[in-house]
Short mmCIF file of C-alpha atoms and ligand atoms in Angstrom, two decimals:
data_model
loop_
_atom_site.label_atom_id
_atom_site.label_comp_id
_atom_site.label_asym_id
_atom_site.label_seq_id
_atom_site.Cartn_x
_atom_site.Cartn_y
_atom_site.Cartn_z
CA MET Z 18 -68.96 166.37 104.13
CA LYS Z 19 -68.13 163.35 106.21
CA ILE Z 20 -69.86 160.09 105.37
CA THR Z 21 -70.58 158.12 108.52
CA THR Z 22 -73.16 155.61 107.30
CA ALA Z 23 -73.89 154.15 103.88
CA GLU Z 24 -76.22 151.30 103.08
CA PHE Z 25 -77.77 149.74 100.02
CA VAL Z 26 -81.51 150.34 100.03
CA LEU Z 27 -83.01 149.26 96.74
CA GLY Z 28 -82.49 148.50 93.06
CA VAL Z 29 -84.96 150.05 90.63
CA ALA Z 30 -85.59 148.60 87.19
CA ASN Z 31 -88.81 150.47 86.55
CA LEU Z 32 -89.39 154.13 87.36
CA ARG Z 33 -92.66 153.33 89.13
CA GLN Z 34 -90.53 151.74 91.86
CA LEU Z 35 -88.63 154.95 92.67
CA PRO Z 36 -88.73 156.00 96.35
CA LYS Z 37 -91.54 158.41 97.15
CA ASP Z 38 -90.09 159.68 100.43
CA GLY Z 39 -88.87 162.99 98.95
CA ILE Z 40 -85.29 162.47 100.16
CA LYS Z 41 -82.75 164.37 98.03
CA GLU Z 42 -80.66 162.43 95.55
CA VAL Z 43 -77.20 162.68 94.02
CA ALA Z 44 -76.94 160.52 90.90
CA PHE Z 45 -73.79 159.10 89.31
CA LEU Z 46 -73.83 158.97 85.54
CA GLY Z 47 -71.28 157.69 83.05
CA ARG Z 48 -70.53 155.07 80.46
CA SER Z 49 -70.23 151.47 81.41
CA ASN Z 50 -66.93 150.66 83.13
CA VAL Z 51 -65.95 154.33 83.67
CA GLY Z 52 -65.77 153.76 87.44
CA LYS Z 53 -69.15 154.83 88.90
CA SER Z 54 -69.42 152.07 91.48
CA SER Z 55 -65.75 152.43 92.42
CA LEU Z 56 -66.19 156.18 92.92
CA ILE Z 57 -69.20 155.65 95.18
CA ASN Z 58 -67.23 153.12 97.21
CA LYS Z 59 -64.31 155.53 97.50
CA LEU Z 60 -66.51 158.43 98.59
CA CYS Z 61 -68.04 156.19 101.27
CA SER Z 62 -64.68 154.62 102.23
CA ARG Z 63 -66.16 151.20 101.59
CA LYS Z 64 -64.70 148.37 99.56
CA ALA Z 65 -67.82 146.71 98.26
CA LEU Z 66 -70.85 148.84 98.98
CA ALA Z 67 -71.56 149.41 95.29
CA ARG Z 68 -70.71 146.36 93.27
CA SER Z 69 -67.89 147.05 90.86
CA SER Z 70 -66.60 144.48 88.45
CA ALA Z 71 -64.30 143.83 85.55
CA GLU Z 72 -67.34 142.92 83.48
CA PRO Z 73 -68.84 146.07 81.95
CA GLY Z 74 -72.56 146.63 81.82
CA LYS Z 75 -73.10 144.97 85.15
CA THR Z 76 -75.15 147.68 86.82
CA ARG Z 77 -78.54 147.37 85.14
CA GLU Z 78 -80.73 149.01 87.70
CA LEU Z 79 -80.73 152.34 89.48
CA ASN Z 80 -79.13 151.36 92.76
CA TYR Z 81 -80.08 153.45 95.78
CA TYR Z 82 -77.70 153.95 98.71
CA MET Z 83 -78.78 155.80 101.84
CA ILE Z 84 -75.99 158.14 102.99
CA ASN Z 85 -75.84 159.48 106.56
CA LYS Z 86 -79.54 158.55 106.83
CA LYS Z 87 -80.15 161.79 104.96
CA ILE Z 88 -79.54 161.63 101.21
CA TYR Z 89 -79.47 159.00 98.49
CA PHE Z 90 -76.59 158.25 96.19
CA VAL Z 91 -78.00 156.72 93.01
CA ASP Z 92 -75.72 154.51 90.91
CA LEU Z 93 -77.23 154.75 87.42
CA PRO Z 94 -76.84 152.00 84.79
CA GLY Z 95 -73.76 152.61 82.64
CA TYR Z 96 -74.45 153.50 79.03
CA GLY Z 97 -72.62 152.78 75.82
CA TYR Z 98 -71.52 149.19 76.29
CA ALA Z 99 -71.27 147.82 72.77
CA LYS Z 100 -71.93 144.17 73.59
CA VAL Z 101 -75.37 144.88 75.01
CA PRO Z 102 -78.10 144.35 72.39
CA GLU Z 103 -79.38 147.57 70.80
CA GLN Z 104 -82.91 147.09 72.13
CA ILE Z 105 -81.71 146.90 75.73
CA ARG Z 106 -79.34 149.82 75.24
CA SER Z 107 -82.13 152.03 73.99
CA SER Z 108 -84.41 151.03 76.86
CA TRP Z 109 -81.63 151.98 79.35
CA GLY Z 110 -81.25 155.30 77.57
CA LYS Z 111 -84.96 155.95 77.94
CA LEU Z 112 -84.91 154.93 81.59
CA ILE Z 113 -82.06 157.35 82.32
CA GLU Z 114 -83.62 160.21 80.38
CA GLN Z 115 -87.02 159.75 82.03
CA TYR Z 116 -85.32 159.71 85.41
CA LEU Z 117 -83.28 162.89 84.75
CA LYS Z 118 -86.26 164.66 83.26
CA GLY Z 119 -88.82 164.03 85.93
CA ARG Z 120 -87.01 163.58 89.20
CA ASP Z 121 -87.70 166.58 91.43
CA GLN Z 122 -85.61 165.19 94.31
CA LEU Z 123 -82.53 165.05 92.10
CA ALA Z 124 -80.24 167.71 93.58
CA MET Z 125 -77.21 167.13 91.37
CA VAL Z 126 -75.45 164.67 89.08
CA ILE Z 127 -71.84 163.54 89.14
CA GLN Z 128 -71.01 162.93 85.49
CA LEU Z 129 -68.05 160.57 85.13
CA VAL Z 130 -65.74 160.78 82.14
CA ASP Z 131 -62.52 158.82 81.66
CA ALA Z 132 -59.62 161.20 82.33
CA ARG Z 133 -57.52 159.62 79.59
CA HIS Z 134 -59.92 159.97 76.67
CA GLU Z 135 -61.98 162.52 74.84
CA PRO Z 136 -65.59 162.41 76.01
CA THR Z 137 -67.70 160.08 73.86
CA GLU Z 138 -70.71 161.19 71.86
CA LEU Z 139 -72.94 159.69 74.54
CA ASP Z 140 -71.07 161.57 77.29
CA LEU Z 141 -71.80 164.80 75.44
CA MET Z 142 -75.41 163.80 74.90
CA MET Z 143 -75.78 163.20 78.66
CA VAL Z 144 -74.32 166.57 79.67
CA GLY Z 145 -76.56 168.11 77.01
CA TRP Z 146 -79.57 166.55 78.77
CA LEU Z 147 -78.35 167.68 82.19
CA ASP Z 148 -78.03 171.23 80.99
CA TYR Z 149 -81.35 171.13 79.18
CA TYR Z 150 -83.18 169.82 82.25
CA ASN Z 151 -81.46 172.40 84.51
CA ILE Z 152 -79.66 169.84 86.65
CA PRO Z 153 -76.46 171.06 88.32
CA PHE Z 154 -73.62 168.68 87.60
CA LEU Z 155 -70.02 168.04 88.43
CA VAL Z 156 -67.63 166.29 86.04
CA ALA Z 157 -65.32 163.71 87.64
CA LEU Z 158 -62.41 162.70 85.41
CA THR Z 159 -61.98 159.10 86.49
CA LYS Z 160 -58.98 156.75 86.56
CA ALA Z 161 -56.74 159.81 86.84
CA ASP Z 162 -54.06 157.53 88.34
CA LYS Z 163 -53.62 156.04 84.86
CA LEU Z 164 -52.81 159.41 83.35
CA PRO Z 165 -49.06 160.25 83.39
CA SER Z 166 -48.57 163.27 85.66
CA SER Z 167 -46.85 165.09 82.80
CA LYS Z 168 -50.10 164.97 80.81
CA MET Z 169 -52.45 165.71 83.67
CA PRO Z 170 -52.57 169.55 83.53
CA ARG Z 171 -53.20 169.61 79.79
CA PHE Z 172 -55.92 166.93 79.91
CA VAL Z 173 -57.66 168.53 82.86
CA GLN Z 174 -57.54 171.95 81.24
CA SER Z 175 -59.02 170.75 77.97
CA ALA Z 176 -61.85 168.93 79.82
CA ARG Z 177 -62.42 172.08 81.87
CA ASP Z 178 -62.61 174.22 78.72
CA LEU Z 179 -65.13 171.84 77.20
CA PHE Z 180 -67.47 171.24 80.14
CA THR Z 181 -67.51 174.66 81.76
CA ARG Z 182 -69.21 175.93 78.62
CA TYR Z 183 -72.33 174.25 79.92
CA GLN Z 184 -74.37 176.55 82.11
CA HIS Z 185 -75.03 173.96 84.81
CA CYS Z 186 -71.52 172.52 85.07
CA GLN Z 187 -70.25 173.34 88.57
CA ASP Z 188 -66.70 172.05 88.35
CA VAL Z 189 -64.36 169.52 86.70
CA ILE Z 190 -62.38 167.36 89.12
CA PRO Z 191 -59.73 164.70 88.43
CA PHE Z 192 -60.54 161.61 90.47
CA SER Z 193 -59.01 158.24 91.27
CA SER Z 194 -60.62 155.50 93.28
CA VAL Z 195 -57.13 153.98 93.60
CA THR Z 196 -55.20 156.95 95.02
CA GLY Z 197 -58.17 158.88 96.38
CA ILE Z 198 -57.31 162.12 94.59
CA GLY Z 199 -60.40 164.26 94.08
CA ARG Z 200 -62.33 162.58 96.89
CA THR Z 201 -62.32 165.60 99.22
CA GLU Z 202 -63.25 167.95 96.37
CA VAL Z 203 -66.18 165.81 95.21
CA LEU Z 204 -67.52 165.45 98.75
CA HIS Z 205 -67.16 169.18 99.27
CA ALA Z 206 -69.07 169.94 96.07
CA ILE Z 207 -71.86 167.54 97.09
CA ALA Z 208 -72.10 169.14 100.53
CA SER Z 209 -72.30 172.63 99.10
CA LEU Z 210 -75.11 171.72 96.69
CA VAL Z 211 -77.10 169.31 98.81
CA GLY Z 212 -76.46 170.87 102.22
N1 LIG D 304 -56.83 152.32 87.86
C1 LIG D 304 -58.09 152.58 88.17
N2 LIG D 304 -59.05 151.66 87.90
C2 LIG D 304 -60.34 151.97 88.21
C3 LIG D 304 -60.70 153.20 88.82
N3 LIG D 304 -62.05 153.23 88.99
C4 LIG D 304 -62.51 152.04 88.53
N4 LIG D 304 -61.50 151.27 88.07
C5 LIG D 304 -61.62 149.92 87.49
O1 LIG D 304 -62.48 149.99 86.34
C6 LIG D 304 -63.35 148.87 86.29
C7 LIG D 304 -64.80 149.33 86.26
O2 LIG D 304 -65.10 149.99 87.48
P1 LIG D 304 -66.61 150.09 88.01
O3 LIG D 304 -66.56 150.96 89.23
O4 LIG D 304 -67.22 148.75 88.14
O5 LIG D 304 -67.29 150.86 86.80
P2 LIG D 304 -68.85 151.19 86.58
O6 LIG D 304 -68.88 152.52 85.92
O7 LIG D 304 -69.58 151.06 87.86
O8 LIG D 304 -69.28 150.06 85.55
P3 LIG D 304 -70.77 149.52 85.20
O9 LIG D 304 -71.44 149.23 86.50
O10 LIG D 304 -70.52 148.34 84.37
O11 LIG D 304 -71.46 150.62 84.45
C8 LIG D 304 -63.01 148.00 87.49
O12 LIG D 304 -62.09 147.02 87.06
C9 LIG D 304 -62.34 148.98 88.45
O13 LIG D 304 -61.43 148.37 89.32
C10 LIG D 304 -59.64 154.17 89.07
O14 LIG D 304 -59.84 155.28 89.58
N5 LIG D 304 -58.38 153.79 88.74
MG1 LIG D 305 -71.23 149.88 88.37
#
């Protein structure tokens, strides 16, 4: 898949505001600071399409990007940031679950997990939801450039063993928004699921 155009369309804080045009969506899910916005920028070959920042918890809405005038990429709010008050965290959790549960246009999810660490409890809860709601998903192991190449095969294999147990997991792909590894594979997987 070649991305020729990408533009920000809308930020959604309330599910009633979701687009009703029936256009297919690919959503990007992961804990705060895992690299969702950076991955979207890398896929689109754009520096600052999706706002990425050193300050975690910045993306608080579902941000919609129109890709090739044909599909939406949806940058979901990051979960699990400890400094956000509990009440807000639980309302984000509900927003994400309601979205995953009821969104017919959602063709697939890219679940981001830090390549260097074990998945968190929340990561596992999210992939549990994806599987339960029959949503095909791809796991991107982010910040792979920070993983010493000697450790890479072992880390990737153990993530693969874990996630491919889920029925709806399509693949596990190491990714870096710095070096660009994994970009072609992620785009290919999106193209084969979304068409
Ligand atoms: N080395 C390296 N740093 C990365 C990579 N991806 C993201 N980062 C850095 O990690 C930080 C967070 O990246 P974001 O893309 O903003 O993460 P996010 O998941 O969108 O964060 P929230 O919007 O807060 O949920 C930034 O400082 C990025 O520069 C990567 O592949 N390699
Ligand atoms: Mg972000």
